[in-house]
Amino acid sequence: SQQGEEDPQALSIQEGENATMNCSYKTSINNLQWYRQNSGRGLVHLILIRSNEREKHSGRLRVTLDTSKKSSSLLITASRAADTASYFCATPSGGYNKLIFGAGTRLAVHP
Amino acid sequence: NAGVMQNPRHLVRRRGQEARLRCSPMKGHSHVYWYRQLPEEGLKFMVYLQKENIIDESGMPKERFSAEFPKEGPSILRIQQVVRGDSAAYFCASSPGLRTRPSYEQYFGPGTRLTVT
């Protein structure tokens, strides 16, 4: 079964607005990662947050982690058309860092 | 430092043929992961390999699928007697491993899009 589940499944916003995506997971983790995938391309690692961190920033990205609720959120501020992509959360599993991905949030940013 | 390379980028096979997908990890990376992505879905783990060893193949279908990572050369994902349901994007990722330094980040290749007709 899926470890991570994102919501919403799809999000459509205007340039300049903020986009918030959420991810829930089921088992204990030592970190959670967010990836971006442009249409027809591979995945790009965005940010990793460890289980002992509550919030992390990288440029226009802000990630939060609530281990008590087993949830994380990704906020993209001042969105741009180039942010249009699918965003996935992933958690390592099995002691070997194999990643378990959610189904993703498809973000469309309109100029 | 070249990234993870996969070839071919697109592969068309007729039902019953064999598909061979190749993955060259980033330089210095000794750990390779294969994932499969169906349309509109997230990636699903298939297999984790180190040089000459399969570490975890819990996500591999029991039949027709095999993977290897030889001492020399790329990692190969092999699908025998392909069926339409095998049509998907197959991604390879590599990481430096767990012993050299803590590295949870995986670096993904561009994927091979397999179409079975």
PDB file of C-alpha atoms in Angstrom:
ATOM      1  CA  SER A   1       0.000   0.000   0.000  1.00  0.00           C
ATOM      2  CA  GLN A   2       1.045   3.581  -0.446  1.00  0.00           C
ATOM      3  CA  GLN A   3       3.168   5.029   2.311  1.00  0.00           C
ATOM      4  CA  GLY A   4       2.633   8.605   1.282  1.00  0.00           C
ATOM      5  CA  GLU A   5      -0.634  10.064   0.107  1.00  0.00           C
ATOM      6  CA  GLU A   6      -0.759  13.577  -1.233  1.00  0.00           C
ATOM      7  CA  ASP A   7      -3.652  15.942  -1.402  1.00  0.00           C
ATOM      8  CA  PRO A   8      -4.979  17.623  -3.314  1.00  0.00           C
ATOM      9  CA  GLN A   9      -4.557  15.400  -6.347  1.00  0.00           C
ATOM     10  CA  ALA A  10      -4.617  18.470  -8.576  1.00  0.00           C
ATOM     11  CA  LEU A  11      -4.166  22.156  -7.898  1.00  0.00           C
ATOM     12  CA  SER A  12      -4.625  25.060 -10.294  1.00  0.00           C
ATOM     13  CA  ILE A  13      -3.493  28.555  -9.319  1.00  0.00           C
ATOM     14  CA  GLN A  14      -2.416  31.868 -10.818  1.00  0.00           C
ATOM     15  CA  GLU A  15       1.153  33.068 -10.956  1.00  0.00           C
ATOM     16  CA  GLY A  16       2.135  34.853  -7.780  1.00  0.00           C
ATOM     17  CA  GLU A  17      -0.170  32.814  -5.567  1.00  0.00           C
ATOM     18  CA  ASN A  18       1.067  30.311  -3.011  1.00  0.00           C
ATOM     19  CA  ALA A  19       0.587  26.578  -3.487  1.00  0.00           C
ATOM     20  CA  THR A  20       0.243  24.183  -0.581  1.00  0.00           C
ATOM     21  CA  MET A  21       0.408  20.415  -0.929  1.00  0.00           C
ATOM     22  CA  ASN A  22      -0.037  17.909   1.834  1.00  0.00           C
ATOM     23  CA  CYS A  23       1.284  14.425   2.382  1.00  0.00           C
ATOM     24  CA  SER A  24       0.305  11.794   4.913  1.00  0.00           C
ATOM     25  CA  TYR A  25       2.199   8.629   5.690  1.00  0.00           C
ATOM     26  CA  LYS A  26       1.547   5.534   7.733  1.00  0.00           C
ATOM     27  CA  THR A  27       4.636   4.234   9.481  1.00  0.00           C
ATOM     28  CA  SER A  28       7.496   5.740  11.457  1.00  0.00           C
ATOM     29  CA  ILE A  29      10.081   7.507   9.350  1.00  0.00           C
ATOM     30  CA  ASN A  30      13.512   9.008   9.798  1.00  0.00           C
ATOM     31  CA  ASN A  31      13.056  11.473   6.984  1.00  0.00           C
ATOM     32  CA  LEU A  32      10.608  12.607   4.333  1.00  0.00           C
ATOM     33  CA  GLN A  33      11.502  13.909   0.904  1.00  0.00           C
ATOM     34  CA  TRP A  34       9.739  15.964  -1.724  1.00  0.00           C
ATOM     35  CA  TYR A  35      10.384  15.546  -5.430  1.00  0.00           C
ATOM     36  CA  ARG A  36       9.217  17.388  -8.523  1.00  0.00           C
ATOM     37  CA  GLN A  37       8.519  15.796 -11.874  1.00  0.00           C
ATOM     38  CA  ASN A  38       8.003  17.830 -14.995  1.00  0.00           C
ATOM     39  CA  SER A  39       5.799  16.231 -17.617  1.00  0.00           C
ATOM     40  CA  GLY A  40       7.581  13.346 -19.296  1.00  0.00           C
ATOM     41  CA  ARG A  41      10.745  13.804 -17.280  1.00  0.00           C
ATOM     42  CA  GLY A  42      12.558  12.230 -14.360  1.00  0.00           C
ATOM     43  CA  LEU A  43      12.315  13.296 -10.749  1.00  0.00           C
ATOM     44  CA  VAL A  44      14.220  16.143  -9.211  1.00  0.00           C
ATOM     45  CA  HIS A  45      14.948  16.127  -5.497  1.00  0.00           C
ATOM     46  CA  LEU A  46      13.633  19.290  -3.843  1.00  0.00           C
ATOM     47  CA  ILE A  47      14.104  18.962  -0.126  1.00  0.00           C
ATOM     48  CA  LEU A  48      14.612  16.448   2.659  1.00  0.00           C
ATOM     49  CA  ILE A  49      13.324  16.964   6.172  1.00  0.00           C
ATOM     50  CA  ARG A  50      14.473  14.738   8.998  1.00  0.00           C
ATOM     51  CA  SER A  51      12.165  13.360  11.647  1.00  0.00           C
ATOM     52  CA  ASN A  52      13.635  15.640  14.316  1.00  0.00           C
ATOM     53  CA  GLU A  53      12.965  18.756  12.233  1.00  0.00           C
ATOM     54  CA  ARG A  54       9.661  20.586  12.147  1.00  0.00           C
ATOM     55  CA  GLU A  55      10.260  23.034   9.348  1.00  0.00           C
ATOM     56  CA  LYS A  56      12.762  23.555   6.576  1.00  0.00           C
ATOM     57  CA  HIS A  57      13.206  26.219   3.927  1.00  0.00           C
ATOM     58  CA  SER A  58      14.857  26.201   0.533  1.00  0.00           C
ATOM     59  CA  GLY A  59      14.366  29.290  -1.595  1.00  0.00           C
ATOM     60  CA  ARG A  60      10.635  29.622  -2.233  1.00  0.00           C
ATOM     61  CA  LEU A  61       9.944  26.211  -0.715  1.00  0.00           C
ATOM     62  CA  ARG A  62       8.860  25.615   2.841  1.00  0.00           C
ATOM     63  CA  VAL A  63       8.332  22.115   4.178  1.00  0.00           C
ATOM     64  CA  THR A  64       6.802  21.217   7.506  1.00  0.00           C
ATOM     65  CA  LEU A  65       6.695  17.865   9.231  1.00  0.00           C
ATOM     66  CA  ASP A  66       4.355  16.790  12.004  1.00  0.00           C
ATOM     67  CA  THR A  67       5.393  13.324  13.145  1.00  0.00           C
ATOM     68  CA  SER A  68       2.532  13.125  15.660  1.00  0.00           C
ATOM     69  CA  LYS A  69       0.042  13.448  12.802  1.00  0.00           C
ATOM     70  CA  LYS A  70       2.255  11.623  10.312  1.00  0.00           C
ATOM     71  CA  SER A  71       1.898  14.444   7.843  1.00  0.00           C
ATOM     72  CA  SER A  72       3.985  16.928   5.901  1.00  0.00           C
ATOM     73  CA  SER A  73       3.226  19.939   3.784  1.00  0.00           C
ATOM     74  CA  LEU A  74       5.052  21.633   0.939  1.00  0.00           C
ATOM     75  CA  LEU A  75       4.452  25.315   0.390  1.00  0.00           C
ATOM     76  CA  ILE A  76       5.626  27.056  -2.764  1.00  0.00           C
ATOM     77  CA  THR A  77       5.466  30.813  -2.366  1.00  0.00           C
ATOM     78  CA  ALA A  78       5.036  33.332  -5.182  1.00  0.00           C
ATOM     79  CA  SER A  79       4.488  30.582  -7.713  1.00  0.00           C
ATOM     80  CA  ARG A  80       5.671  30.845 -11.309  1.00  0.00           C
ATOM     81  CA  ALA A  81       4.485  29.164 -14.488  1.00  0.00           C
ATOM     82  CA  ALA A  82       7.724  27.152 -14.404  1.00  0.00           C
ATOM     83  CA  ASP A  83       6.558  25.529 -11.149  1.00  0.00           C
ATOM     84  CA  THR A  84       3.950  23.625 -13.153  1.00  0.00           C
ATOM     85  CA  ALA A  85       4.752  19.979 -12.462  1.00  0.00           C
ATOM     86  CA  SER A  86       3.769  16.999 -10.346  1.00  0.00           C
ATOM     87  CA  TYR A  87       5.019  16.964  -6.783  1.00  0.00           C
ATOM     88  CA  PHE A  88       5.596  13.777  -4.822  1.00  0.00           C
ATOM     89  CA  CYS A  89       6.418  13.057  -1.242  1.00  0.00           C
ATOM     90  CA  ALA A  90       8.497   9.986  -0.517  1.00  0.00           C
ATOM     91  CA  THR A  91       9.640   8.176   2.573  1.00  0.00           C
ATOM     92  CA  PRO A  92      12.454   5.635   2.881  1.00  0.00           C
ATOM     93  CA  SER A  93      11.455   2.162   3.891  1.00  0.00           C
ATOM     94  CA  GLY A  94      12.948  -1.172   4.731  1.00  0.00           C
ATOM     95  CA  GLY A  95      16.281   0.028   6.039  1.00  0.00           C
ATOM     96  CA  TYR A  96      17.710   0.301   2.538  1.00  0.00           C
ATOM     97  CA  ASN A  97      16.298   3.691   1.666  1.00  0.00           C
ATOM     98  CA  LYS A  98      14.006   2.357  -1.004  1.00  0.00           C
ATOM     99  CA  LEU A  99      11.549   5.168  -1.439  1.00  0.00           C
ATOM    100  CA  ILE A 100       7.809   4.814  -1.120  1.00  0.00           C
ATOM    101  CA  PHE A 101       6.026   7.476  -3.142  1.00  0.00           C
ATOM    102  CA  GLY A 102       2.575   8.930  -2.946  1.00  0.00           C
ATOM    103  CA  ALA A 103       0.412   9.420  -6.013  1.00  0.00           C
ATOM    104  CA  GLY A 104       1.435  13.051  -6.292  1.00  0.00           C
ATOM    105  CA  THR A 105      -0.151  16.456  -6.643  1.00  0.00           C
ATOM    106  CA  ARG A 106      -0.386  17.886 -10.142  1.00  0.00           C
ATOM    107  CA  LEU A 107       0.194  21.613  -9.916  1.00  0.00           C
ATOM    108  CA  ALA A 108      -0.737  23.958 -12.753  1.00  0.00           C
ATOM    109  CA  VAL A 109       0.370  27.590 -12.466  1.00  0.00           C
ATOM    110  CA  HIS A 110      -1.291  29.877 -14.983  1.00  0.00           C
ATOM    111  CA  PRO A 111       0.391  33.083 -16.192  1.00  0.00           C
TER     112      PRO A 111
ATOM    113  CA  ASN B   1      29.833  14.894 -13.101  1.00  0.00           C
ATOM    114  CA  ALA B   2      27.274  13.313 -15.390  1.00  0.00           C
ATOM    115  CA  GLY B   3      23.966  12.450 -13.837  1.00  0.00           C
ATOM    116  CA  VAL B   4      22.211   9.118 -13.910  1.00  0.00           C
ATOM    117  CA  MET B   5      21.892   7.951 -17.475  1.00  0.00           C
ATOM    118  CA  GLN B   6      19.253   5.677 -18.849  1.00  0.00           C
ATOM    119  CA  ASN B   7      18.828   4.256 -22.294  1.00  0.00           C
ATOM    120  CA  PRO B   8      16.949   3.970 -24.384  1.00  0.00           C
ATOM    121  CA  ARG B   9      14.670   6.874 -23.540  1.00  0.00           C
ATOM    122  CA  HIS B  10      11.831   5.340 -25.488  1.00  0.00           C
ATOM    123  CA  LEU B  11      11.362   1.676 -26.288  1.00  0.00           C
ATOM    124  CA  VAL B  12       8.606   0.062 -28.305  1.00  0.00           C
ATOM    125  CA  ARG B  13       8.147  -3.676 -28.141  1.00  0.00           C
ATOM    126  CA  ARG B  14       5.512  -6.036 -29.463  1.00  0.00           C
ATOM    127  CA  ARG B  15       3.836  -8.431 -27.098  1.00  0.00           C
ATOM    128  CA  GLY B  16       6.055 -11.420 -26.394  1.00  0.00           C
ATOM    129  CA  GLN B  17       9.332  -9.645 -27.111  1.00  0.00           C
ATOM    130  CA  GLU B  18      12.030  -8.866 -24.579  1.00  0.00           C
ATOM    131  CA  ALA B  19      12.803  -5.404 -23.242  1.00  0.00           C
ATOM    132  CA  ARG B  20      16.215  -4.440 -21.866  1.00  0.00           C
ATOM    133  CA  LEU B  21      16.550  -1.183 -19.989  1.00  0.00           C
ATOM    134  CA  ARG B  22      19.941   0.168 -18.999  1.00  0.00           C
ATOM    135  CA  CYS B  23      20.982   2.447 -16.203  1.00  0.00           C
ATOM    136  CA  SER B  24      24.400   3.966 -15.541  1.00  0.00           C
ATOM    137  CA  PRO B  25      24.554   5.438 -12.034  1.00  0.00           C
ATOM    138  CA  MET B  26      26.299   8.644 -11.155  1.00  0.00           C
ATOM    139  CA  LYS B  27      30.052   8.357 -10.843  1.00  0.00           C
ATOM    140  CA  GLY B  28      30.978   7.012  -7.443  1.00  0.00           C
ATOM    141  CA  HIS B  29      27.507   5.657  -6.717  1.00  0.00           C
ATOM    142  CA  SER B  30      27.324   1.960  -5.993  1.00  0.00           C
ATOM    143  CA  HIS B  31      23.640   1.659  -5.171  1.00  0.00           C
ATOM    144  CA  VAL B  32      20.924   1.452  -7.808  1.00  0.00           C
ATOM    145  CA  TYR B  33      17.169   1.449  -7.446  1.00  0.00           C
ATOM    146  CA  TRP B  34      14.572   0.740 -10.137  1.00  0.00           C
ATOM    147  CA  TYR B  35      11.067   2.175 -10.012  1.00  0.00           C
ATOM    148  CA  ARG B  36       8.061   1.867 -12.297  1.00  0.00           C
ATOM    149  CA  GLN B  37       5.526   4.604 -12.927  1.00  0.00           C
ATOM    150  CA  LEU B  38       2.153   4.005 -14.504  1.00  0.00           C
ATOM    151  CA  PRO B  39       0.344   7.000 -16.054  1.00  0.00           C
ATOM    152  CA  GLU B  40      -1.029   9.457 -13.510  1.00  0.00           C
ATOM    153  CA  GLU B  41       0.495   7.507 -10.629  1.00  0.00           C
ATOM    154  CA  GLY B  42       3.485   7.778  -8.337  1.00  0.00           C
ATOM    155  CA  LEU B  43       6.603   5.676  -8.626  1.00  0.00           C
ATOM    156  CA  LYS B  44       6.557   2.130  -7.298  1.00  0.00           C
ATOM    157  CA  PHE B  45       9.747   0.536  -6.003  1.00  0.00           C
ATOM    158  CA  MET B  46      10.863  -2.557  -7.878  1.00  0.00           C
ATOM    159  CA  VAL B  47      14.377  -3.558  -6.898  1.00  0.00           C
ATOM    160  CA  TYR B  48      17.484  -2.341  -5.091  1.00  0.00           C
ATOM    161  CA  LEU B  49      20.920  -3.524  -6.169  1.00  0.00           C
ATOM    162  CA  GLN B  50      24.522  -3.047  -5.237  1.00  0.00           C
ATOM    163  CA  LYS B  51      27.373  -4.166  -7.428  1.00  0.00           C
ATOM    164  CA  GLU B  52      26.857  -7.869  -8.192  1.00  0.00           C
ATOM    165  CA  ASN B  53      24.150  -8.193  -5.543  1.00  0.00           C
ATOM    166  CA  ILE B  54      20.396  -7.932  -5.420  1.00  0.00           C
ATOM    167  CA  ILE B  55      19.593  -6.519  -2.014  1.00  0.00           C
ATOM    168  CA  ASP B  56      15.823  -6.101  -2.135  1.00  0.00           C
ATOM    169  CA  GLU B  57      13.583  -7.276  -4.965  1.00  0.00           C
ATOM    170  CA  SER B  58      10.330  -7.161  -3.047  1.00  0.00           C
ATOM    171  CA  GLY B  59       8.713  -4.931  -5.671  1.00  0.00           C
ATOM    172  CA  MET B  60       9.588  -7.075  -8.666  1.00  0.00           C
ATOM    173  CA  PRO B  61       6.904  -9.207 -10.300  1.00  0.00           C
ATOM    174  CA  LYS B  62       7.718 -12.848  -9.679  1.00  0.00           C
ATOM    175  CA  GLU B  63       7.841 -13.780 -13.332  1.00  0.00           C
ATOM    176  CA  ARG B  64       9.383 -12.290 -16.470  1.00  0.00           C
ATOM    177  CA  PHE B  65      11.267  -9.512 -14.647  1.00  0.00           C
ATOM    178  CA  SER B  66      14.905  -9.647 -13.649  1.00  0.00           C
ATOM    179  CA  ALA B  67      17.590  -7.147 -12.763  1.00  0.00           C
ATOM    180  CA  GLU B  68      21.349  -7.154 -12.484  1.00  0.00           C
ATOM    181  CA  PHE B  69      24.153  -4.760 -11.665  1.00  0.00           C
ATOM    182  CA  PRO B  70      27.410  -6.356 -12.802  1.00  0.00           C
ATOM    183  CA  LYS B  71      30.852  -5.464 -11.592  1.00  0.00           C
ATOM    184  CA  GLU B  72      31.473  -3.637 -14.838  1.00  0.00           C
ATOM    185  CA  GLY B  73      28.856  -1.871 -16.882  1.00  0.00           C
ATOM    186  CA  PRO B  74      25.373  -0.551 -16.338  1.00  0.00           C
ATOM    187  CA  SER B  75      22.514  -2.004 -14.359  1.00  0.00           C
ATOM    188  CA  ILE B  76      20.032  -3.858 -16.561  1.00  0.00           C
ATOM    189  CA  LEU B  77      16.313  -4.334 -16.016  1.00  0.00           C
ATOM    190  CA  ARG B  78      15.086  -7.134 -18.231  1.00  0.00           C
ATOM    191  CA  ILE B  79      11.477  -7.887 -19.024  1.00  0.00           C
ATOM    192  CA  GLN B  80      10.802 -11.081 -20.914  1.00  0.00           C
ATOM    193  CA  GLN B  81       7.698 -11.783 -22.982  1.00  0.00           C
ATOM    194  CA  VAL B  82       6.328  -8.292 -22.490  1.00  0.00           C
ATOM    195  CA  VAL B  83       2.595  -7.716 -22.182  1.00  0.00           C
ATOM    196  CA  ARG B  84       0.564  -4.528 -22.639  1.00  0.00           C
ATOM    197  CA  GLY B  85       0.404  -4.058 -18.874  1.00  0.00           C
ATOM    198  CA  ASP B  86       4.180  -3.606 -18.808  1.00  0.00           C
ATOM    199  CA  SER B  87       3.794  -0.285 -20.630  1.00  0.00           C
ATOM    200  CA  ALA B  88       5.079   2.316 -18.197  1.00  0.00           C
ATOM    201  CA  ALA B  89       7.955   4.633 -17.437  1.00  0.00           C
ATOM    202  CA  TYR B  90      10.851   2.898 -15.719  1.00  0.00           C
ATOM    203  CA  PHE B  91      13.148   5.053 -13.636  1.00  0.00           C
ATOM    204  CA  CYS B  92      16.520   4.276 -12.228  1.00  0.00           C
ATOM    205  CA  ALA B  93      18.001   6.104  -9.248  1.00  0.00           C
ATOM    206  CA  SER B  94      21.401   5.911  -7.652  1.00  0.00           C
ATOM    207  CA  SER B  95      22.877   6.904  -4.337  1.00  0.00           C
ATOM    208  CA  PRO B  96      26.348   6.870  -2.832  1.00  0.00           C
ATOM    209  CA  GLY B  97      25.338   4.239  -0.328  1.00  0.00           C
ATOM    210  CA  LEU B  98      24.957   3.924   3.377  1.00  0.00           C
ATOM    211  CA  ARG B  99      28.533   3.349   4.494  1.00  0.00           C
ATOM    212  CA  THR B 100      30.422   6.238   2.931  1.00  0.00           C
ATOM    213  CA  ARG B 101      28.201   8.964   4.324  1.00  0.00           C
ATOM    214  CA  PRO B 102      24.593   9.219   5.365  1.00  0.00           C
ATOM    215  CA  SER B 103      22.776   9.733   2.117  1.00  0.00           C
ATOM    216  CA  TYR B 104      19.063   9.366   1.835  1.00  0.00           C
ATOM    217  CA  GLU B 105      18.864  11.381  -1.345  1.00  0.00           C
ATOM    218  CA  GLN B 106      18.486   9.488  -4.564  1.00  0.00           C
ATOM    219  CA  TYR B 107      19.381  10.873  -7.950  1.00  0.00           C
ATOM    220  CA  PHE B 108      17.000   9.901 -10.700  1.00  0.00           C
ATOM    221  CA  GLY B 109      17.614   9.286 -14.360  1.00  0.00           C
ATOM    222  CA  PRO B 110      15.291  10.594 -17.090  1.00  0.00           C
ATOM    223  CA  GLY B 111      13.509   7.270 -17.383  1.00  0.00           C
ATOM    224  CA  THR B 112      12.760   4.802 -20.158  1.00  0.00           C
ATOM    225  CA  ARG B 113       9.262   4.888 -21.532  1.00  0.00           C
ATOM    226  CA  LEU B 114       8.269   1.400 -22.589  1.00  0.00           C
ATOM    227  CA  THR B 115       5.339   0.951 -24.920  1.00  0.00           C
ATOM    228  CA  VAL B 116       4.085  -2.537 -25.650  1.00  0.00           C
ATOM    229  CA  THR B 117       1.973  -2.830 -28.773  1.00  0.00           C
TER     230      THR B 117
END
